[in-house]
Amino acid sequence: MLDEVKSFWNYTLATAPGGQSITIGEVLLVILLVVIGYYGSRFLVYLLGRRLGKAEVQADVVYVVKRVVFIVFLVVITLTAFSLLGIPLTAFAFATGAIAIGVGFGAQNIINNFISGWILMAERPIRINDFIEIDNTQGVVEAVGTRSTRIRRTDGVHLLVPNSQLLERTAVSYTH
């Protein structure tokens, strides 16, 4: 029975270009690492958010720190998973270059809003709970995301404004 389990665990699924074999056991360990790493990082980011909240740090700063820490955790988990499988990162160099070019041409607007979101979160010209006016619309900023900013207008309606518009157009902040 133990020999059958070892045989199954060590069964070779594929052979990497360097000659290293990838077994069922390694794949199962990587899947376990990714699942535990994902939920573990979410839990750690949750604890970090609570700790920063008790330290009376501003809500927008807590949000940015939690977001950056979570992304760093995901990158570390991904790199560790590739390392455990023996997959070199250089194997993805050509493919990621081609994908980046395609995505760059196809999603310029999305990338513009994404980068604008990080600029808004870093420079913080507009913060959560600020009362602002943009394009004759007034409201309170509820969330500054990576793609858009959610504003609750004075009539209670929520408005999603692409982040690039907050940087390109005149936005009046009555709070600052």
JSON list of C-alpha atoms in Angstrom, two decimals:
[
{"chain": "A", "resi": 1, "resn": "MET", "atom": "CA", "xyz": [0.00, 0.00, 0.00]},
{"chain": "A", "resi": 2, "resn": "LEU", "atom": "CA", "xyz": [2.77, 2.47, 0.95]},
{"chain": "A", "resi": 3, "resn": "ASP", "atom": "CA", "xyz": [4.66, 1.58, -2.22]},
{"chain": "A", "resi": 4, "resn": "GLU", "atom": "CA", "xyz": [1.56, 2.35, -4.31]},
{"chain": "A", "resi": 5, "resn": "VAL", "atom": "CA", "xyz": [1.17, 5.76, -2.66]},
{"chain": "A", "resi": 6, "resn": "LYS", "atom": "CA", "xyz": [4.87, 6.53, -3.24]},
{"chain": "A", "resi": 7, "resn": "SER", "atom": "CA", "xyz": [4.54, 5.37, -6.84]},
{"chain": "A", "resi": 8, "resn": "PHE", "atom": "CA", "xyz": [1.52, 7.64, -7.39]},
{"chain": "A", "resi": 9, "resn": "TRP", "atom": "CA", "xyz": [3.20, 10.57, -5.57]},
{"chain": "A", "resi": 10, "resn": "ASN", "atom": "CA", "xyz": [6.37, 10.25, -7.67]},
{"chain": "A", "resi": 11, "resn": "TYR", "atom": "CA", "xyz": [4.60, 9.64, -11.00]},
{"chain": "A", "resi": 12, "resn": "THR", "atom": "CA", "xyz": [6.14, 11.95, -13.62]},
{"chain": "A", "resi": 13, "resn": "LEU", "atom": "CA", "xyz": [3.64, 14.21, -15.37]},
{"chain": "A", "resi": 14, "resn": "ALA", "atom": "CA", "xyz": [6.08, 16.19, -17.51]},
{"chain": "A", "resi": 15, "resn": "THR", "atom": "CA", "xyz": [9.75, 16.88, -17.98]},
{"chain": "A", "resi": 16, "resn": "ALA", "atom": "CA", "xyz": [11.00, 20.46, -17.82]},
{"chain": "A", "resi": 17, "resn": "PRO", "atom": "CA", "xyz": [13.43, 21.74, -20.48]},
{"chain": "A", "resi": 18, "resn": "GLY", "atom": "CA", "xyz": [16.32, 21.42, -18.00]},
{"chain": "A", "resi": 19, "resn": "GLY", "atom": "CA", "xyz": [15.63, 17.72, -17.64]},
{"chain": "A", "resi": 20, "resn": "GLN", "atom": "CA", "xyz": [13.89, 17.99, -14.27]},
{"chain": "A", "resi": 21, "resn": "SER", "atom": "CA", "xyz": [10.70, 15.96, -14.00]},
{"chain": "A", "resi": 22, "resn": "ILE", "atom": "CA", "xyz": [7.48, 17.33, -12.57]},
{"chain": "A", "resi": 23, "resn": "THR", "atom": "CA", "xyz": [5.65, 14.79, -10.41]},
{"chain": "A", "resi": 24, "resn": "ILE", "atom": "CA", "xyz": [2.10, 14.57, -9.13]},
{"chain": "A", "resi": 25, "resn": "GLY", "atom": "CA", "xyz": [3.39, 15.19, -5.60]},
{"chain": "A", "resi": 26, "resn": "GLU", "atom": "CA", "xyz": [5.09, 18.43, -6.64]},
{"chain": "A", "resi": 27, "resn": "VAL", "atom": "CA", "xyz": [1.97, 19.65, -8.42]},
{"chain": "A", "resi": 28, "resn": "LEU", "atom": "CA", "xyz": [-0.20, 18.87, -5.39]},
{"chain": "A", "resi": 29, "resn": "LEU", "atom": "CA", "xyz": [2.27, 20.65, -3.09]},
{"chain": "A", "resi": 30, "resn": "VAL", "atom": "CA", "xyz": [2.26, 23.71, -5.34]},
{"chain": "A", "resi": 31, "resn": "ILE", "atom": "CA", "xyz": [-1.54, 23.76, -5.42]},
{"chain": "A", "resi": 32, "resn": "LEU", "atom": "CA", "xyz": [-1.57, 23.49, -1.62]},
{"chain": "A", "resi": 33, "resn": "LEU", "atom": "CA", "xyz": [1.01, 26.29, -1.38]},
{"chain": "A", "resi": 34, "resn": "VAL", "atom": "CA", "xyz": [-1.03, 28.57, -3.65]},
{"chain": "A", "resi": 35, "resn": "VAL", "atom": "CA", "xyz": [-4.30, 27.96, -1.80]},
{"chain": "A", "resi": 36, "resn": "ILE", "atom": "CA", "xyz": [-2.80, 28.32, 1.67]},
{"chain": "A", "resi": 37, "resn": "GLY", "atom": "CA", "xyz": [-0.66, 31.26, 0.53]},
{"chain": "A", "resi": 38, "resn": "TYR", "atom": "CA", "xyz": [-3.63, 33.09, -0.97]},
{"chain": "A", "resi": 39, "resn": "TYR", "atom": "CA", "xyz": [-5.92, 32.69, 2.03]},
{"chain": "A", "resi": 40, "resn": "GLY", "atom": "CA", "xyz": [-3.05, 33.20, 4.46]},
{"chain": "A", "resi": 41, "resn": "SER", "atom": "CA", "xyz": [-2.07, 36.45, 2.78]},
{"chain": "A", "resi": 42, "resn": "ARG", "atom": "CA", "xyz": [-5.68, 37.64, 2.83]},
{"chain": "A", "resi": 43, "resn": "PHE", "atom": "CA", "xyz": [-5.81, 36.90, 6.55]},
{"chain": "A", "resi": 44, "resn": "LEU", "atom": "CA", "xyz": [-2.49, 38.66, 7.23]},
{"chain": "A", "resi": 45, "resn": "VAL", "atom": "CA", "xyz": [-3.62, 41.70, 5.23]},
{"chain": "A", "resi": 46, "resn": "TYR", "atom": "CA", "xyz": [-6.86, 41.71, 7.23]},
{"chain": "A", "resi": 47, "resn": "LEU", "atom": "CA", "xyz": [-4.86, 41.68, 10.50]},
{"chain": "A", "resi": 48, "resn": "LEU", "atom": "CA", "xyz": [-2.62, 44.44, 9.15]},
{"chain": "A", "resi": 49, "resn": "GLY", "atom": "CA", "xyz": [-5.68, 46.54, 8.31]},
{"chain": "A", "resi": 50, "resn": "ARG", "atom": "CA", "xyz": [-7.09, 46.09, 11.81]},
{"chain": "A", "resi": 51, "resn": "ARG", "atom": "CA", "xyz": [-3.74, 47.01, 13.37]},
{"chain": "A", "resi": 52, "resn": "LEU", "atom": "CA", "xyz": [-3.42, 50.13, 11.22]},
{"chain": "A", "resi": 53, "resn": "GLY", "atom": "CA", "xyz": [-7.05, 51.04, 11.95]},
{"chain": "A", "resi": 54, "resn": "LYS", "atom": "CA", "xyz": [-6.38, 50.91, 15.69]},
{"chain": "A", "resi": 55, "resn": "ALA", "atom": "CA", "xyz": [-3.34, 53.13, 15.15]},
{"chain": "A", "resi": 56, "resn": "GLU", "atom": "CA", "xyz": [-5.72, 55.77, 13.75]},
{"chain": "A", "resi": 57, "resn": "VAL", "atom": "CA", "xyz": [-4.12, 55.79, 10.32]},
{"chain": "A", "resi": 58, "resn": "GLN", "atom": "CA", "xyz": [-6.26, 57.41, 7.61]},
{"chain": "A", "resi": 59, "resn": "ALA", "atom": "CA", "xyz": [-8.58, 55.04, 5.76]},
{"chain": "A", "resi": 60, "resn": "ASP", "atom": "CA", "xyz": [-7.03, 55.70, 2.34]},
{"chain": "A", "resi": 61, "resn": "VAL", "atom": "CA", "xyz": [-3.52, 54.97, 3.65]},
{"chain": "A", "resi": 62, "resn": "VAL", "atom": "CA", "xyz": [-4.72, 51.70, 5.20]},
{"chain": "A", "resi": 63, "resn": "TYR", "atom": "CA", "xyz": [-6.33, 50.74, 1.89]},
{"chain": "A", "resi": 64, "resn": "VAL", "atom": "CA", "xyz": [-3.17, 51.42, -0.13]},
{"chain": "A", "resi": 65, "resn": "VAL", "atom": "CA", "xyz": [-0.90, 49.58, 2.32]},
{"chain": "A", "resi": 66, "resn": "LYS", "atom": "CA", "xyz": [-3.21, 46.57, 2.37]},
{"chain": "A", "resi": 67, "resn": "ARG", "atom": "CA", "xyz": [-3.38, 46.48, -1.42]},
{"chain": "A", "resi": 68, "resn": "VAL", "atom": "CA", "xyz": [0.39, 46.73, -1.92]},
{"chain": "A", "resi": 69, "resn": "VAL", "atom": "CA", "xyz": [1.16, 44.12, 0.75]},
{"chain": "A", "resi": 70, "resn": "PHE", "atom": "CA", "xyz": [-1.36, 41.69, -0.78]},
{"chain": "A", "resi": 71, "resn": "ILE", "atom": "CA", "xyz": [0.13, 42.09, -4.26]},
{"chain": "A", "resi": 72, "resn": "VAL", "atom": "CA", "xyz": [3.65, 41.52, -2.87]},
{"chain": "A", "resi": 73, "resn": "PHE", "atom": "CA", "xyz": [2.42, 38.35, -1.15]},
{"chain": "A", "resi": 74, "resn": "LEU", "atom": "CA", "xyz": [0.91, 37.10, -4.43]},
{"chain": "A", "resi": 75, "resn": "VAL", "atom": "CA", "xyz": [4.13, 37.75, -6.35]},
{"chain": "A", "resi": 76, "resn": "VAL", "atom": "CA", "xyz": [6.19, 35.89, -3.73]},
{"chain": "A", "resi": 77, "resn": "ILE", "atom": "CA", "xyz": [3.76, 32.95, -3.77]},
{"chain": "A", "resi": 78, "resn": "THR", "atom": "CA", "xyz": [3.87, 32.77, -7.58]},
{"chain": "A", "resi": 79, "resn": "LEU", "atom": "CA", "xyz": [7.67, 32.90, -7.71]},
{"chain": "A", "resi": 80, "resn": "THR", "atom": "CA", "xyz": [7.90, 30.23, -5.01]},
{"chain": "A", "resi": 81, "resn": "ALA", "atom": "CA", "xyz": [5.47, 27.98, -6.90]},
{"chain": "A", "resi": 82, "resn": "PHE", "atom": "CA", "xyz": [7.51, 28.28, -10.10]},
{"chain": "A", "resi": 83, "resn": "SER", "atom": "CA", "xyz": [10.68, 27.58, -8.16]},
{"chain": "A", "resi": 84, "resn": "LEU", "atom": "CA", "xyz": [9.20, 24.44, -6.56]},
{"chain": "A", "resi": 85, "resn": "LEU", "atom": "CA", "xyz": [8.20, 23.12, -9.97]},
{"chain": "A", "resi": 86, "resn": "GLY", "atom": "CA", "xyz": [11.67, 23.90, -11.33]},
{"chain": "A", "resi": 87, "resn": "ILE", "atom": "CA", "xyz": [10.32, 26.27, -13.96]},
{"chain": "A", "resi": 88, "resn": "PRO", "atom": "CA", "xyz": [12.82, 29.05, -14.70]},
{"chain": "A", "resi": 89, "resn": "LEU", "atom": "CA", "xyz": [11.40, 32.55, -15.06]},
{"chain": "A", "resi": 90, "resn": "THR", "atom": "CA", "xyz": [13.36, 32.98, -18.29]},
{"chain": "A", "resi": 91, "resn": "ALA", "atom": "CA", "xyz": [10.95, 30.49, -19.88]},
{"chain": "A", "resi": 92, "resn": "PHE", "atom": "CA", "xyz": [8.30, 33.21, -19.76]},
{"chain": "A", "resi": 93, "resn": "ALA", "atom": "CA", "xyz": [10.42, 36.04, -21.15]},
{"chain": "A", "resi": 94, "resn": "PHE", "atom": "CA", "xyz": [9.36, 35.80, -24.79]},
{"chain": "A", "resi": 95, "resn": "ALA", "atom": "CA", "xyz": [5.71, 34.99, -24.06]},
{"chain": "A", "resi": 96, "resn": "THR", "atom": "CA", "xyz": [5.28, 37.80, -21.55]},
{"chain": "A", "resi": 97, "resn": "GLY", "atom": "CA", "xyz": [6.94, 40.26, -23.92]},
{"chain": "A", "resi": 98, "resn": "ALA", "atom": "CA", "xyz": [4.52, 39.38, -26.71]},
{"chain": "A", "resi": 99, "resn": "ILE", "atom": "CA", "xyz": [1.54, 39.48, -24.37]},
{"chain": "A", "resi": 100, "resn": "ALA", "atom": "CA", "xyz": [2.65, 42.84, -22.99]},
{"chain": "A", "resi": 101, "resn": "ILE", "atom": "CA", "xyz": [2.80, 44.36, -26.46]},
{"chain": "A", "resi": 102, "resn": "GLY", "atom": "CA", "xyz": [-0.66, 43.03, -27.33]},
{"chain": "A", "resi": 103, "resn": "VAL", "atom": "CA", "xyz": [-2.19, 44.16, -24.07]},
{"chain": "A", "resi": 104, "resn": "GLY", "atom": "CA", "xyz": [-0.47, 47.54, -24.34]},
{"chain": "A", "resi": 105, "resn": "PHE", "atom": "CA", "xyz": [-2.08, 48.26, -27.69]},
{"chain": "A", "resi": 106, "resn": "GLY", "atom": "CA", "xyz": [-5.45, 46.75, -26.81]},
{"chain": "A", "resi": 107, "resn": "ALA", "atom": "CA", "xyz": [-5.88, 48.18, -23.35]},
{"chain": "A", "resi": 108, "resn": "GLN", "atom": "CA", "xyz": [-4.32, 51.63, -23.33]},
{"chain": "A", "resi": 109, "resn": "ASN", "atom": "CA", "xyz": [-7.32, 53.15, -21.59]},
{"chain": "A", "resi": 110, "resn": "ILE", "atom": "CA", "xyz": [-7.39, 50.51, -18.86]},
{"chain": "A", "resi": 111, "resn": "ILE", "atom": "CA", "xyz": [-3.66, 50.86, -18.27]},
{"chain": "A", "resi": 112, "resn": "ASN", "atom": "CA", "xyz": [-4.02, 54.65, -18.21]},
{"chain": "A", "resi": 113, "resn": "ASN", "atom": "CA", "xyz": [-6.71, 54.37, -15.51]},
{"chain": "A", "resi": 114, "resn": "PHE", "atom": "CA", "xyz": [-4.65, 51.80, -13.58]},
{"chain": "A", "resi": 115, "resn": "ILE", "atom": "CA", "xyz": [-1.54, 53.98, -13.51]},
{"chain": "A", "resi": 116, "resn": "SER", "atom": "CA", "xyz": [-3.69, 57.03, -12.69]},
{"chain": "A", "resi": 117, "resn": "GLY", "atom": "CA", "xyz": [-5.15, 55.08, -9.77]},
{"chain": "A", "resi": 118, "resn": "TRP", "atom": "CA", "xyz": [-1.72, 54.37, -8.35]},
{"chain": "A", "resi": 119, "resn": "ILE", "atom": "CA", "xyz": [-0.79, 58.03, -8.80]},
{"chain": "A", "resi": 120, "resn": "LEU", "atom": "CA", "xyz": [-3.95, 59.08, -6.93]},
{"chain": "A", "resi": 121, "resn": "MET", "atom": "CA", "xyz": [-3.21, 56.61, -4.14]},
{"chain": "A", "resi": 122, "resn": "ALA", "atom": "CA", "xyz": [0.43, 57.69, -3.86]},
{"chain": "A", "resi": 123, "resn": "GLU", "atom": "CA", "xyz": [0.07, 61.48, -4.15]},
{"chain": "A", "resi": 124, "resn": "ARG", "atom": "CA", "xyz": [-3.37, 61.56, -2.47]},
{"chain": "A", "resi": 125, "resn": "PRO", "atom": "CA", "xyz": [-4.72, 64.77, -4.01]},
{"chain": "A", "resi": 126, "resn": "ILE", "atom": "CA", "xyz": [-8.16, 63.23, -3.51]},
{"chain": "A", "resi": 127, "resn": "ARG", "atom": "CA", "xyz": [-8.79, 61.19, -0.36]},
{"chain": "A", "resi": 128, "resn": "ILE", "atom": "CA", "xyz": [-11.57, 59.07, 1.03]},
{"chain": "A", "resi": 129, "resn": "ASN", "atom": "CA", "xyz": [-14.29, 61.25, 2.63]},
{"chain": "A", "resi": 130, "resn": "ASP", "atom": "CA", "xyz": [-13.25, 64.34, 0.61]},
{"chain": "A", "resi": 131, "resn": "PHE", "atom": "CA", "xyz": [-16.12, 66.43, -0.76]},
{"chain": "A", "resi": 132, "resn": "ILE", "atom": "CA", "xyz": [-15.24, 67.11, -4.41]},
{"chain": "A", "resi": 133, "resn": "GLU", "atom": "CA", "xyz": [-16.73, 68.50, -7.60]},
{"chain": "A", "resi": 134, "resn": "ILE", "atom": "CA", "xyz": [-15.89, 67.20, -11.06]},
{"chain": "A", "resi": 135, "resn": "ASP", "atom": "CA", "xyz": [-17.80, 68.10, -14.24]},
{"chain": "A", "resi": 136, "resn": "ASN", "atom": "CA", "xyz": [-20.51, 69.96, -12.26]},
{"chain": "A", "resi": 137, "resn": "THR", "atom": "CA", "xyz": [-21.10, 66.87, -10.10]},
{"chain": "A", "resi": 138, "resn": "GLN", "atom": "CA", "xyz": [-20.55, 67.11, -6.37]},
{"chain": "A", "resi": 139, "resn": "GLY", "atom": "CA", "xyz": [-20.12, 64.26, -3.92]},
{"chain": "A", "resi": 140, "resn": "VAL", "atom": "CA", "xyz": [-18.08, 62.48, -1.28]},
{"chain": "A", "resi": 141, "resn": "VAL", "atom": "CA", "xyz": [-15.23, 60.16, -2.29]},
{"chain": "A", "resi": 142, "resn": "GLU", "atom": "CA", "xyz": [-15.99, 56.70, -0.90]},
{"chain": "A", "resi": 143, "resn": "ALA", "atom": "CA", "xyz": [-13.17, 54.65, -2.47]},
{"chain": "A", "resi": 144, "resn": "VAL", "atom": "CA", "xyz": [-10.13, 55.24, -4.64]},
{"chain": "A", "resi": 145, "resn": "GLY", "atom": "CA", "xyz": [-9.51, 52.05, -6.57]},
{"chain": "A", "resi": 146, "resn": "THR", "atom": "CA", "xyz": [-6.89, 51.08, -9.08]},
{"chain": "A", "resi": 147, "resn": "ARG", "atom": "CA", "xyz": [-9.23, 51.62, -12.03]},
{"chain": "A", "resi": 148, "resn": "SER", "atom": "CA", "xyz": [-11.88, 54.04, -10.85]},
{"chain": "A", "resi": 149, "resn": "THR", "atom": "CA", "xyz": [-12.97, 56.20, -7.95]},
{"chain": "A", "resi": 150, "resn": "ARG", "atom": "CA", "xyz": [-16.40, 55.79, -6.37]},
{"chain": "A", "resi": 151, "resn": "ILE", "atom": "CA", "xyz": [-18.15, 59.03, -5.47]},
{"chain": "A", "resi": 152, "resn": "ARG", "atom": "CA", "xyz": [-21.48, 59.29, -3.64]},
{"chain": "A", "resi": 153, "resn": "ARG", "atom": "CA", "xyz": [-23.27, 62.30, -5.09]},
{"chain": "A", "resi": 154, "resn": "THR", "atom": "CA", "xyz": [-25.26, 64.67, -2.89]},
{"chain": "A", "resi": 155, "resn": "ASP", "atom": "CA", "xyz": [-28.49, 62.97, -4.03]},
{"chain": "A", "resi": 156, "resn": "GLY", "atom": "CA", "xyz": [-27.18, 59.58, -2.81]},
{"chain": "A", "resi": 157, "resn": "VAL", "atom": "CA", "xyz": [-26.37, 58.12, -6.23]},
{"chain": "A", "resi": 158, "resn": "HIS", "atom": "CA", "xyz": [-23.00, 56.41, -6.59]},
{"chain": "A", "resi": 159, "resn": "LEU", "atom": "CA", "xyz": [-20.81, 57.53, -9.46]},
{"chain": "A", "resi": 160, "resn": "LEU", "atom": "CA", "xyz": [-17.76, 55.66, -10.79]},
{"chain": "A", "resi": 161, "resn": "VAL", "atom": "CA", "xyz": [-15.24, 58.06, -12.27]},
{"chain": "A", "resi": 162, "resn": "PRO", "atom": "CA", "xyz": [-12.26, 56.68, -14.23]},
{"chain": "A", "resi": 163, "resn": "ASN", "atom": "CA", "xyz": [-9.07, 57.70, -12.44]},
{"chain": "A", "resi": 164, "resn": "SER", "atom": "CA", "xyz": [-7.55, 59.26, -15.54]},
{"chain": "A", "resi": 165, "resn": "GLN", "atom": "CA", "xyz": [-10.41, 61.81, -15.59]},
{"chain": "A", "resi": 166, "resn": "LEU", "atom": "CA", "xyz": [-9.57, 62.86, -12.04]},
{"chain": "A", "resi": 167, "resn": "LEU", "atom": "CA", "xyz": [-6.04, 63.65, -13.16]},
{"chain": "A", "resi": 168, "resn": "GLU", "atom": "CA", "xyz": [-6.84, 65.14, -16.58]},
{"chain": "A", "resi": 169, "resn": "ARG", "atom": "CA", "xyz": [-9.85, 67.28, -15.68]},
{"chain": "A", "resi": 170, "resn": "THR", "atom": "CA", "xyz": [-10.34, 69.96, -13.10]},
{"chain": "A", "resi": 171, "resn": "ALA", "atom": "CA", "xyz": [-11.47, 68.44, -9.82]},
{"chain": "A", "resi": 172, "resn": "VAL", "atom": "CA", "xyz": [-12.33, 70.83, -7.01]},
{"chain": "A", "resi": 173, "resn": "SER", "atom": "CA", "xyz": [-11.83, 69.54, -3.47]},
{"chain": "A", "resi": 174, "resn": "TYR", "atom": "CA", "xyz": [-13.82, 71.45, -0.87]},
{"chain": "A", "resi": 175, "resn": "THR", "atom": "CA", "xyz": [-12.20, 69.48, 1.93]},
{"chain": "A", "resi": 176, "resn": "HIS", "atom": "CA", "xyz": [-8.58, 70.60, 1.39]}
]
